[in-house]
Coordinates of C-alpha atoms and ligand atoms in Angstrom, one line a residue:
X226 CA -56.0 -66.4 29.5
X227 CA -55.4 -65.5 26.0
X228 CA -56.8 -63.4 23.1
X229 CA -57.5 -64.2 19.8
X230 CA -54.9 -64.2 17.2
X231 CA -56.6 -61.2 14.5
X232 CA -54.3 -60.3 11.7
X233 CA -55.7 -58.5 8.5
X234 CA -54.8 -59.4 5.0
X235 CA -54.5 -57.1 1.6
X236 CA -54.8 -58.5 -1.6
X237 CA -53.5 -57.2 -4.5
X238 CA -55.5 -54.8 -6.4
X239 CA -57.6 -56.6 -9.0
X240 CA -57.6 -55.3 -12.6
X241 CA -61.2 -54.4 -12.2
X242 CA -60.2 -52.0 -9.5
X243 CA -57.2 -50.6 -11.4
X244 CA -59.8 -49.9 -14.3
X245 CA -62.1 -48.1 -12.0
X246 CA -59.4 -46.5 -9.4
X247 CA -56.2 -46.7 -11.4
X248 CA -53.5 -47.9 -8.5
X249 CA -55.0 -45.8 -5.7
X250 CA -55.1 -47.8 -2.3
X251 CA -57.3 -47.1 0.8
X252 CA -54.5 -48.0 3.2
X253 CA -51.3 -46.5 4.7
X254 CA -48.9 -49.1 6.1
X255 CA -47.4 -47.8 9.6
X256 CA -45.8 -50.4 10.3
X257 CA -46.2 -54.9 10.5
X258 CA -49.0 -54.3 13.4
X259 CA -50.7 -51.0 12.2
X260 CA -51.7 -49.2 8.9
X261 CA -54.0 -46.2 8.4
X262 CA -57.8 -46.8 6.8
X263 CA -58.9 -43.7 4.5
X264 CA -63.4 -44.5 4.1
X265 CA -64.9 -43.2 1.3
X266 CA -65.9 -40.0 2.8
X267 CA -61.8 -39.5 2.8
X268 CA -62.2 -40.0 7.1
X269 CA -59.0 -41.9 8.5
X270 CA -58.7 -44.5 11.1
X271 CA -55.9 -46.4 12.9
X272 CA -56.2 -50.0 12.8
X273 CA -53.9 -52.1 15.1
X274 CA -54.3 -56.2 14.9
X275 CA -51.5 -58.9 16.0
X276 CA -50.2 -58.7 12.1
X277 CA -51.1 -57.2 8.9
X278 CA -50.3 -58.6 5.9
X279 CA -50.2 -56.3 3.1
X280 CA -50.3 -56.8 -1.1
X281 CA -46.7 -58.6 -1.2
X282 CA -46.5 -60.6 1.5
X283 CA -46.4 -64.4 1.1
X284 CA -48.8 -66.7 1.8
X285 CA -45.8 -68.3 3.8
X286 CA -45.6 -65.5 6.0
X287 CA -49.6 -66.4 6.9
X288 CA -49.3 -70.3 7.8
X289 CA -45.8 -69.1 10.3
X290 CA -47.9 -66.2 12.1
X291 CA -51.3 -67.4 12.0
X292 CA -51.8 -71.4 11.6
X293 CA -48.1 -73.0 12.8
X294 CA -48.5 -72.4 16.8
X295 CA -52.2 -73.6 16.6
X296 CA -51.1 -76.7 14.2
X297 CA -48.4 -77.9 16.9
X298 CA -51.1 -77.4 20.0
X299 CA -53.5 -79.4 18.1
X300 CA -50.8 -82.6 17.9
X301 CA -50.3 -81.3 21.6
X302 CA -54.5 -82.3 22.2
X303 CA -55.4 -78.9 22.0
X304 CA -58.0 -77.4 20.0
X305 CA -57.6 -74.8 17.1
X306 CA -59.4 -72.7 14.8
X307 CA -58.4 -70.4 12.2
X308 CA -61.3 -68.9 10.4
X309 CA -61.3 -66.4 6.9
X310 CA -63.6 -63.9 7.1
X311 CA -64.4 -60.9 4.5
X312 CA -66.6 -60.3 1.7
X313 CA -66.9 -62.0 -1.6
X314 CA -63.2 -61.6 -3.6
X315 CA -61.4 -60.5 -0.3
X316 CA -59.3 -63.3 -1.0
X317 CA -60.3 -65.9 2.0
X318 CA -60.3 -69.0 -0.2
X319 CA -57.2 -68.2 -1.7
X320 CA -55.6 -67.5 1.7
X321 CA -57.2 -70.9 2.5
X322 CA -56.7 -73.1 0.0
X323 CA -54.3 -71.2 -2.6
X324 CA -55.3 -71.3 -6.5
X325 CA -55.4 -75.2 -6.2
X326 CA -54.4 -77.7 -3.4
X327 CA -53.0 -80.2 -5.3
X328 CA -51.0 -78.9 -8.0
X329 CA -49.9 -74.9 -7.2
X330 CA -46.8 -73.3 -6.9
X331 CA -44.8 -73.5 -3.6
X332 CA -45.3 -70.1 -3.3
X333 CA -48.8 -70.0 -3.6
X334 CA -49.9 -72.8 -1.7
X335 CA -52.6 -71.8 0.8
X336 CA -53.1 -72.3 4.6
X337 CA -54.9 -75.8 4.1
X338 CA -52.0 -78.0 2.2
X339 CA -49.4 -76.5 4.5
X340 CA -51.5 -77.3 7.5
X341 CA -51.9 -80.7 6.0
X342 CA -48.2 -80.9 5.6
X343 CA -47.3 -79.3 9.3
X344 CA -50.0 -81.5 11.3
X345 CA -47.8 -84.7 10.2
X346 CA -44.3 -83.2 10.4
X347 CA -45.5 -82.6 14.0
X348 CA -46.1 -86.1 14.4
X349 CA -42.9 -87.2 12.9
X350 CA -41.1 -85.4 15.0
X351 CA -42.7 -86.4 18.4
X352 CA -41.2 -89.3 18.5
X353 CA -42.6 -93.1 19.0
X354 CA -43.8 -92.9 22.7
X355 CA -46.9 -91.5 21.3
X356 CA -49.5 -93.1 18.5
X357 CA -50.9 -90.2 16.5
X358 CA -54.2 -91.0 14.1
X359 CA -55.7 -88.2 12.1
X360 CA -59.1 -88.0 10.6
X361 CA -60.4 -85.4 8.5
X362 CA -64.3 -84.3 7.7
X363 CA -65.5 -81.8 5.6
X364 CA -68.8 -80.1 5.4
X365 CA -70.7 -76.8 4.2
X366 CA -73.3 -74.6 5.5
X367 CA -75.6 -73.9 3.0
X368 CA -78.7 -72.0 3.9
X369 CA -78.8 -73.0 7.2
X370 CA -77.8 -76.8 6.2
X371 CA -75.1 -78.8 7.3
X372 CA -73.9 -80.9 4.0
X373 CA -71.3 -83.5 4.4
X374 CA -68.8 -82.8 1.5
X375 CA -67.2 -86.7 1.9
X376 CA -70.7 -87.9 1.7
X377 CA -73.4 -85.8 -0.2
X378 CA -76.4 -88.1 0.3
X379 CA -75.9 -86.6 4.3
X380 CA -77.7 -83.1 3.6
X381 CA -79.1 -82.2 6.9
X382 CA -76.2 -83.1 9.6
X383 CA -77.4 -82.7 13.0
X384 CA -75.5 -80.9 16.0
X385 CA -74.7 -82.9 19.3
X386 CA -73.1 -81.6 22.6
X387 CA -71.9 -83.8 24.7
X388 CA -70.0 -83.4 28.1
X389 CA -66.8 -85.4 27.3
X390 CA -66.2 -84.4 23.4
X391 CA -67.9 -81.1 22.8
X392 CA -69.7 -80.2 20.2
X393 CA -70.3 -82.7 17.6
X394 CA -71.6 -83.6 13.6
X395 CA -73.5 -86.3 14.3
X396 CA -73.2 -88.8 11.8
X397 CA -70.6 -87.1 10.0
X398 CA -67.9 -89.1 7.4
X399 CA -64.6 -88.8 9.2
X400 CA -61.9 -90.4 6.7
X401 CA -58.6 -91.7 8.4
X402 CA -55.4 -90.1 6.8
X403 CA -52.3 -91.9 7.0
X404 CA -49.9 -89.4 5.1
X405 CA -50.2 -85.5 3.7
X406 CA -51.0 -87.1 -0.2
X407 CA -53.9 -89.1 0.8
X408 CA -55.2 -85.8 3.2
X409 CA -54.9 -83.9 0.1
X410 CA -56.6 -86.2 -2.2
X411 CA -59.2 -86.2 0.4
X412 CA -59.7 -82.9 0.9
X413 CA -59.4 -81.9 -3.4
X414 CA -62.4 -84.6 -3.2
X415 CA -64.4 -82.7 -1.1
X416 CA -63.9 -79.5 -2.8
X417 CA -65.1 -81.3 -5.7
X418 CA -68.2 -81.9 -4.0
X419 CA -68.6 -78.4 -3.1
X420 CA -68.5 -77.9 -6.9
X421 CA -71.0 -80.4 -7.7
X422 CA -73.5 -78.6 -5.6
X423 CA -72.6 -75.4 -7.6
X424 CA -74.1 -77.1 -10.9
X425 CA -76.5 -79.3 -9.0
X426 CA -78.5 -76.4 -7.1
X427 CA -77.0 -73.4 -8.7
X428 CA -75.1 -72.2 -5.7
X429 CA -71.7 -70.4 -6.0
X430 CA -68.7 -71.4 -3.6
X431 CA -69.1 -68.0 -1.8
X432 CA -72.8 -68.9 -0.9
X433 CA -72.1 -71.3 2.0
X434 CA -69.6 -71.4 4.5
X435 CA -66.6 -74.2 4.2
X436 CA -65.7 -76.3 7.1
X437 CA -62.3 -78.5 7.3
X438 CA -62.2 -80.6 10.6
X439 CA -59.3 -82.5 11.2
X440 CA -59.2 -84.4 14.7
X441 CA -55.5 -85.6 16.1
X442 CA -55.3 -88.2 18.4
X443 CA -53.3 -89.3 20.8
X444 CA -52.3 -92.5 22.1
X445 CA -49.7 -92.1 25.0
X446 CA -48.6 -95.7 25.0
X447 CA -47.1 -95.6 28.6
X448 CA -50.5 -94.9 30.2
X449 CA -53.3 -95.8 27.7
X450 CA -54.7 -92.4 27.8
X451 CA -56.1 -91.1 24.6
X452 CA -56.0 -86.9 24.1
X453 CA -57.8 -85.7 21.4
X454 CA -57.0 -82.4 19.8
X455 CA -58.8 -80.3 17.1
X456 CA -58.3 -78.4 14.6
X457 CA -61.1 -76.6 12.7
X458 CA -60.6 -74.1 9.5
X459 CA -63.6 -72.1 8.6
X460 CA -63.6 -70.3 5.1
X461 CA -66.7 -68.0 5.8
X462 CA -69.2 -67.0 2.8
X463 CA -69.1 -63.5 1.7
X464 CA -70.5 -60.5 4.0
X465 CA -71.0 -58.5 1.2
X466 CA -74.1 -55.7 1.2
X467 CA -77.5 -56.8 -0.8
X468 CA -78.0 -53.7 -1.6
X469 CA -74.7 -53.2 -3.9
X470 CA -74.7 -56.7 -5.6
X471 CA -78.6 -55.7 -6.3
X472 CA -79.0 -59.8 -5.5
X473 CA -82.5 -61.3 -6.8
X474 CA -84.7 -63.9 -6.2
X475 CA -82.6 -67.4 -5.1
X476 CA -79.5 -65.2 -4.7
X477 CA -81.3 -62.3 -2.2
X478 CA -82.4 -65.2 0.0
X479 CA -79.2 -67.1 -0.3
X480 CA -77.5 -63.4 1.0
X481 CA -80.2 -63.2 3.6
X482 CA -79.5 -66.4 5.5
X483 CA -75.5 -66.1 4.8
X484 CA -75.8 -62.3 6.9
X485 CA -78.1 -63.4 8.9
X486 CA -75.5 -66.0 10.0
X487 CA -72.8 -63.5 10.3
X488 CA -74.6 -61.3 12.1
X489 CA -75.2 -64.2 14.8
X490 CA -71.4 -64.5 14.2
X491 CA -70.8 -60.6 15.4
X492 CA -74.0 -60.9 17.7
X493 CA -71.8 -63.9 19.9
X494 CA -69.1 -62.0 19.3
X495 CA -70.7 -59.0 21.5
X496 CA -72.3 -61.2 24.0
X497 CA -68.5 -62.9 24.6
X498 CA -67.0 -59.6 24.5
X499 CA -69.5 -56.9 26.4
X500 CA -70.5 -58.9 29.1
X501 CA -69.6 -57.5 32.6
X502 CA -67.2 -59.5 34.4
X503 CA -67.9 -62.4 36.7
X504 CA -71.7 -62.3 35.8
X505 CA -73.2 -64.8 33.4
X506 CA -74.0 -63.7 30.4
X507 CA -76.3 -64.9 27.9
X508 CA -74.5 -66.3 24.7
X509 CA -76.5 -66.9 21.3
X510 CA -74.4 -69.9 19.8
X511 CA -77.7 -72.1 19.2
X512 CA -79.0 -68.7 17.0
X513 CA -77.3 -70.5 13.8
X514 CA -75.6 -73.4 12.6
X515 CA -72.3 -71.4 12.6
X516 CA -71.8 -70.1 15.7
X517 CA -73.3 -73.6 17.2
X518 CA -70.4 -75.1 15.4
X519 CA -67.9 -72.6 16.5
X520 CA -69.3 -72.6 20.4
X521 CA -65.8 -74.4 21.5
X522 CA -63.7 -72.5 19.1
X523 CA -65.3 -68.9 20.3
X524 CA -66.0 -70.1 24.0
X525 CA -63.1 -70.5 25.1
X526 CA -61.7 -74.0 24.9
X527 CA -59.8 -73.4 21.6
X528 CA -56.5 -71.4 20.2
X529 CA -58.5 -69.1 18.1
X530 CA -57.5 -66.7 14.7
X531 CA -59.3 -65.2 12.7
X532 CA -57.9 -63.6 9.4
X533 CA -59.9 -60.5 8.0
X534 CA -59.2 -60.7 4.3
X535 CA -60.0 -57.3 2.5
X536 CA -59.6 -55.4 -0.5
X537 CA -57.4 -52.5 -0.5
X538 CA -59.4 -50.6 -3.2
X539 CA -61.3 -47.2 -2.5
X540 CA -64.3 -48.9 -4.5
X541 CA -64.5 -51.6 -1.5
X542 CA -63.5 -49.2 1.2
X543 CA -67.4 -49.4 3.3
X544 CA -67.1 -53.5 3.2
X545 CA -63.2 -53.2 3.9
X546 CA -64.3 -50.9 6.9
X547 CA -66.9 -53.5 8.4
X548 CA -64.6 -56.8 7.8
X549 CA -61.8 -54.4 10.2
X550 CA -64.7 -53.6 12.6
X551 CA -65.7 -56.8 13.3
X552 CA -61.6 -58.1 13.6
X553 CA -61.3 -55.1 16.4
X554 CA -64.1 -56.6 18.1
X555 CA -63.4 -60.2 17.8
X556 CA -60.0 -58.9 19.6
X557 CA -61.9 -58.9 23.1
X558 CA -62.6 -62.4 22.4
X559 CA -60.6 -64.2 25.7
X560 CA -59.5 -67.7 25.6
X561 CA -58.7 -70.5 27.9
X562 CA -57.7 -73.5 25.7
X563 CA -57.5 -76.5 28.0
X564 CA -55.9 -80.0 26.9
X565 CA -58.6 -82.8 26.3
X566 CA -57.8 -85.6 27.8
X567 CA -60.7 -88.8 27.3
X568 CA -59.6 -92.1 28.5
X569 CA -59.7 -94.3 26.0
X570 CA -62.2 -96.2 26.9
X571 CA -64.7 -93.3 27.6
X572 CA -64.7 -92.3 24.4
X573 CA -66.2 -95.6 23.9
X574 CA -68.5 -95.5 26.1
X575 CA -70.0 -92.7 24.5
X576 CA -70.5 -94.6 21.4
X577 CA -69.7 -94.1 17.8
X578 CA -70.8 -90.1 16.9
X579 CA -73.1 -91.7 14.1
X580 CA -75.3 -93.4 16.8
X581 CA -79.3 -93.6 16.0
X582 CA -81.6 -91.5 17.7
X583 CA -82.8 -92.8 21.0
X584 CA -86.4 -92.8 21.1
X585 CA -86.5 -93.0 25.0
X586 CA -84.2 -89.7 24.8
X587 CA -87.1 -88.0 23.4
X588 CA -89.5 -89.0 25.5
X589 CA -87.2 -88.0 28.5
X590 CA -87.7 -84.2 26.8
X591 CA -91.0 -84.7 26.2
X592 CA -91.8 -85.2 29.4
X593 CA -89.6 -82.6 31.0
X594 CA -91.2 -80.0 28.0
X595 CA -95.0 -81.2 29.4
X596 CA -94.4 -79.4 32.8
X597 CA -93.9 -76.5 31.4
X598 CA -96.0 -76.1 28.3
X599 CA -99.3 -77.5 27.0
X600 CA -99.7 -80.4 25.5
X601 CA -100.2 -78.9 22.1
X602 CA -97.3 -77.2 22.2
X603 CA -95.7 -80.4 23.5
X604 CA -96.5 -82.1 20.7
X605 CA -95.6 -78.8 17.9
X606 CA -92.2 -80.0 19.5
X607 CA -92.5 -83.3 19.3
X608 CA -93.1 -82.5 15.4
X609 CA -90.1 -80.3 15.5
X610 CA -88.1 -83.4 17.0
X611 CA -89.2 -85.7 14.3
X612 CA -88.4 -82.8 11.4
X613 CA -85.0 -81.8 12.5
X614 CA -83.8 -85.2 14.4
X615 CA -82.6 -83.2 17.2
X616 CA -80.2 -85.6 19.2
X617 CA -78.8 -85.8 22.3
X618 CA -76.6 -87.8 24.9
X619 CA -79.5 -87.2 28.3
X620 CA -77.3 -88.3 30.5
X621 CA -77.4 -85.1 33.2
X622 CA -80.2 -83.1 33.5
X623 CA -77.6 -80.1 32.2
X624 CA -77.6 -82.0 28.9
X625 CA -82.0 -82.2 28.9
X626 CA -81.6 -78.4 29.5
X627 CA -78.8 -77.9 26.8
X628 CA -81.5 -80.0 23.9
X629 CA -84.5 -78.0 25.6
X630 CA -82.3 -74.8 24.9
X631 CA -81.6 -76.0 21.2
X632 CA -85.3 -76.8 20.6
X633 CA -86.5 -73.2 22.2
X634 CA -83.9 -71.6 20.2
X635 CA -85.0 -73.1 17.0
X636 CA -88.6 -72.7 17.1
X637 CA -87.2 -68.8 17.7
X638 CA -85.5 -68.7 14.7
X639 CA -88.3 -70.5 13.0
X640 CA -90.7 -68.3 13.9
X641 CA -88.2 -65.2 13.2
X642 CA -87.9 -66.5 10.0
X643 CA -92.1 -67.5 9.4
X644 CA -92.4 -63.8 10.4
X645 CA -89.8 -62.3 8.1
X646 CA -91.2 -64.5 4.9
X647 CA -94.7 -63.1 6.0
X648 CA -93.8 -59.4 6.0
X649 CA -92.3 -60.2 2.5
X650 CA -95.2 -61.6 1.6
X651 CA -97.4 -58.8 2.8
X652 CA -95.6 -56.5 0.9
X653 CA -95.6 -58.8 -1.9
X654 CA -99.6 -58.7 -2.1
X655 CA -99.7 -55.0 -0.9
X656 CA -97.8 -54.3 -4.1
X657 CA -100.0 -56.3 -6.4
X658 CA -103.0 -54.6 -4.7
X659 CA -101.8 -51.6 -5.6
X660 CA -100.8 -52.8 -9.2
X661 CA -105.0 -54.3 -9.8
X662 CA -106.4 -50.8 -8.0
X663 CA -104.5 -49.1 -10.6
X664 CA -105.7 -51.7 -13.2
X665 CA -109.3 -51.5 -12.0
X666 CA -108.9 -47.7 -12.3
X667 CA -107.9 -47.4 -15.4
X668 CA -110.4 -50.2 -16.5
X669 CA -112.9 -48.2 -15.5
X670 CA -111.8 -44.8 -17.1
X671 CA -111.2 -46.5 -20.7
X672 CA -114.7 -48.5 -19.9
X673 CA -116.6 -45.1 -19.6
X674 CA -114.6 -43.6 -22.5
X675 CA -116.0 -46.5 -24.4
X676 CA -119.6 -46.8 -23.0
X677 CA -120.1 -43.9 -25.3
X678 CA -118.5 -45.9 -28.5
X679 CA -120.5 -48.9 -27.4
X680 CA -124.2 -47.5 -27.1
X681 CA -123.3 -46.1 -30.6
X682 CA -122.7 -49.9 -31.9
X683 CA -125.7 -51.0 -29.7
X684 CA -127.9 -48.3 -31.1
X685 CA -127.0 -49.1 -34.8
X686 CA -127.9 -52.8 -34.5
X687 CA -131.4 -52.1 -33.1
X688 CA -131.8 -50.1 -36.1
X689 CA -130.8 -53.2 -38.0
X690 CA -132.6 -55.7 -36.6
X691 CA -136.1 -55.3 -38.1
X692 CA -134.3 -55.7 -41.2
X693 CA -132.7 -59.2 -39.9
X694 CA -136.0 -60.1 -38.5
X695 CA -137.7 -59.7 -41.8
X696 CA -135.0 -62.0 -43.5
X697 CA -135.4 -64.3 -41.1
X698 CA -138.9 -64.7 -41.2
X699 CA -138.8 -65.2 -45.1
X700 CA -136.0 -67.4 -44.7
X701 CA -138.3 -69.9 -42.2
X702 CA -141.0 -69.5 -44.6
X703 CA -139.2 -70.7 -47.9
X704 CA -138.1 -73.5 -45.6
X705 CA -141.2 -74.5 -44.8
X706 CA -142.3 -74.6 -48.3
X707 CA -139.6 -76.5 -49.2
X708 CA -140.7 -79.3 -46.5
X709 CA -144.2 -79.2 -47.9
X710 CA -143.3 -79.5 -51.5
X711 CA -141.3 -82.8 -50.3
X712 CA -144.2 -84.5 -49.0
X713 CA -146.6 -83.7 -51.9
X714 CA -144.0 -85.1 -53.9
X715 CA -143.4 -88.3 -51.9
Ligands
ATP888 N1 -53.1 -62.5 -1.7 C1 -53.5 -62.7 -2.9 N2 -52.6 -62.7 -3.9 C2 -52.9 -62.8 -5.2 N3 -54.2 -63.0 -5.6 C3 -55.2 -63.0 -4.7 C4 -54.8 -62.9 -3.3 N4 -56.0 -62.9 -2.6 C5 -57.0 -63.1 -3.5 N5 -56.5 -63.2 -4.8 C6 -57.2 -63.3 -6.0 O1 -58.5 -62.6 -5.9 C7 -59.6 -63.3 -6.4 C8 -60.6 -63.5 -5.3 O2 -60.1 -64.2 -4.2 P1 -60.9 -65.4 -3.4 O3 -61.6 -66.3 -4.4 O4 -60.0 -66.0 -2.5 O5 -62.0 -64.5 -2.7 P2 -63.0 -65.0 -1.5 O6 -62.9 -64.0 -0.5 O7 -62.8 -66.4 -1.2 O8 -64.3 -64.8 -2.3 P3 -65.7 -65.6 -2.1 O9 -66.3 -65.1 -0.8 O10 -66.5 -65.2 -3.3 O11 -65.4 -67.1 -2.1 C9 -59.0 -64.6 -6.9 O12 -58.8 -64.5 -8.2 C10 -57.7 -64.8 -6.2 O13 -56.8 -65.5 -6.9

């Protein structure tokens, strides 16, 4: 059994930071493993993790440490995940992705085009007893949303589990790639997308989190076996505090659901890394999209690293502190990656992974659901089925348990969230209360002020009215006269 691969990352200082902090640094390099943290409060910690890369190393020197054993094990059927992980600026997309994945510098090229690059000299060089295919899909979570990047008219990708393959995007575009130029072209595509949303619903980059899946397969000719190996790259959304970006409206809630995500993140984290040993322990993966779609990668079955990027700026020290914190923990994190093996014609069997939903699958849950709840809540579910297509394979009764767990699990969160969005509300219309009481109040003290002012105007017209009476009176009279004088003369 293995651990996690956690290696911290510096960026250089930016020139907003030199501004504030001139070229003071919160870090003390000990060494290529170990470097000294100074918080704000001028406290000093030791931080050890598998490599730290400080302000001048090369993005190079990343992909060798971090990404090239888990690229070769994926063309070897086994699965990988390398995930960037800091707050907003720290530098995860550029350690990702570099300043550009099709046209950059050598130098600065990031994880993803080397990857790209390294998956297919792996290939090359196994030799022809083997037929390799690799297809790539790309989506984002975006307030707890699966969006397919090759394909934005799929907003709301579902989340399958099934026995053989693992967890799956149901429906999801997988493109075949025959050569690193078309994977790039490919991928700068799907970036694209994500920038098209940015316009389209006014969401930065940083606001959702950035999934690249590529899937190798195998073909061992001798035998007709297929493997099938993984490799996933997450480029997280920033965990940056509300409280200092003093986020608003779309942007506070935005925040909200991206920590509320990360917190799952850390909250799977604690359950995979506190449990007491040879007793099951409950794991939260269904909590958020995320996690469900890192449940292999942080389970167990998967070559795992995770990068924490960070600034090394006083100014960012508290958020620099937290991104560390959560690496040391993630370094409990044991792994057992296994080789996935399918035979070819399994994978077949288990049809397409854009299948339609099986009515008679739901009405196997539906049924199970009705022994243990009553039928209106049986058919809230049912409504929750039908709202969130929730799929599955019910081939075990492991599987019935597994979509029963996802439905429980969301009506939680649901209802976690209802509750939250009342409480806001509550205090919403507790502070408006307050705001017409005040009102009212001082309604009422300029209404008595003027009551005074008022009986004065009041008083002043009664005195006038005889006056208007009388005119009025003379004025119906000369009208009259004027009607009579008519008819004598007609
Ligand atoms: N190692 C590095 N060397 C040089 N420049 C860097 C490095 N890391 C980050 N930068 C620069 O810092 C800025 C912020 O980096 P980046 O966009 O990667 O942050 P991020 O963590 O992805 O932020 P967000 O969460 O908002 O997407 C960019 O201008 C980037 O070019």
């Amino acid at each position: 059994m293995s651990s996690m691969t956690i290696c911290a990352r510096f960026r250089p200082l930016s020139s907003k930071e030199r501004r504030d902090h001139g070229d003071t640094v919160c870090i003390r390099c000990i060494d290529a493993e170990t470097f000294l943290f100074k918080d704000e409060k001028d406290e000093e910690f030791t931080f050890s993790f598998d490599k730290v890369f400080y302000e001048k190393s090369e993005q190079a020197q990343v992909y060798e440490f971090l990404a090239w054993p888990i690229v070769k094990d994926a063309v070897d059927a086994i699965n990988g995940t390398i995930i960037t992980y800091g707050q907003t600026g720290a530098g995860k997309t550029y350690s990702m992705e570099g300043p550009s994945i099709l046209v950059c510098d050598e130098q600065k090229r990031g994880l993803l085009p080397r990857i790209v690059e390294g998956l297919f000299d792996c290939i090359k060089s196994s030799g022809g007893t083997m037929k390799h295919s690799i297809k790539l899909s790309m989506v984002e979570i975006y307030m707890e949303k699966v969006r397919d990047l090759f394909d934005l008219s799929k907003d709301n990708i579902q989340i399958k589990e099934s026995k053989s393959q693992g967890i799956l995007l149901n429906g999801v575009t997988e493109i075949s790639v025959s050569d690193p130029a078309e994977a790039l072209q490919s991928l700068s595509s799907g970036i694209a997308n994500r920038a098209v949303g940015e316009t389209q619903m006014n969401m930065a980059s940083s606001r959702s989190h950035c999934i690249y899946i590529f899937t190798v397969h195998q073909e061992v000719k001798r035998d007709d076996r297929l493997k099938t190996g993984k490799l996933i790259l997450v480029d997280l959304a920033g965990s940056e505090k509300v409280e200092k970006t003093g986020a608003e409206g779309k942007v506070l809630e935005e925040a909200k659901t991206i920590n509320k995500s990360l917190s799952v993140l850390g909250n799977v984290i604690n359950a995979l890394t506190c449990g007491s040993p040879g007793k099951a322990n409950h794991i939260p993966f269904r909590d958020s999209k995320l996690t469900r779609i890192l449940q292999d990668s942080l389970g167990g079955n998967s070559r795992t690293a995770l990068l924490c990027c960070c600034s090394p700026s006083p100014s960012n020290a508290l958020e620099s502190l937290s991104t560390l914190r959560f690496g040391m923990r993630a370094k409990h994190i044991k792994m057992s990656p296994r080789v996935k093996c399918n035979e070819d014609k399994c994978a077949e069997k288990q049809g397409p992974a854009s299948s339609p939903i099986k009515h008679e699958s739901c009405e196997i849950i539906l049924d199970k659901l009705k022994e243990r709840f009553d039928a209106e809540d049986v058919k809230l579910l049912e409504e929750l089925f039908t709202l969130n297509g929730i799929l599955f394979d019910p081939c075990s009764s492991e599987e019935l348990d597994s979509a029963f767990e996802d439905v429980t699990s969301q009506t939680i969160v649901s209802l976690q969230q209802a509750v939250e969005e009342l409480a806001s509300t509550v205090d919403e219309l507790k502070r408006e209360n307050k705001g017409l009481k005040e009102r009212l109040a001082a309604d009422e003290r300029s209404h008595a002020a003027g009551k005074e002012a008022g009986d004065n105007n009041t008083s002043s017209l009664v005195h006038k009215l005889p006056g208007i009476l009388r005119s009025f009176v003379s004025w119906v009279r000369s009208l009259s006269s004027i009607k009579l004088l008519n008819c004598e003369v007609n």
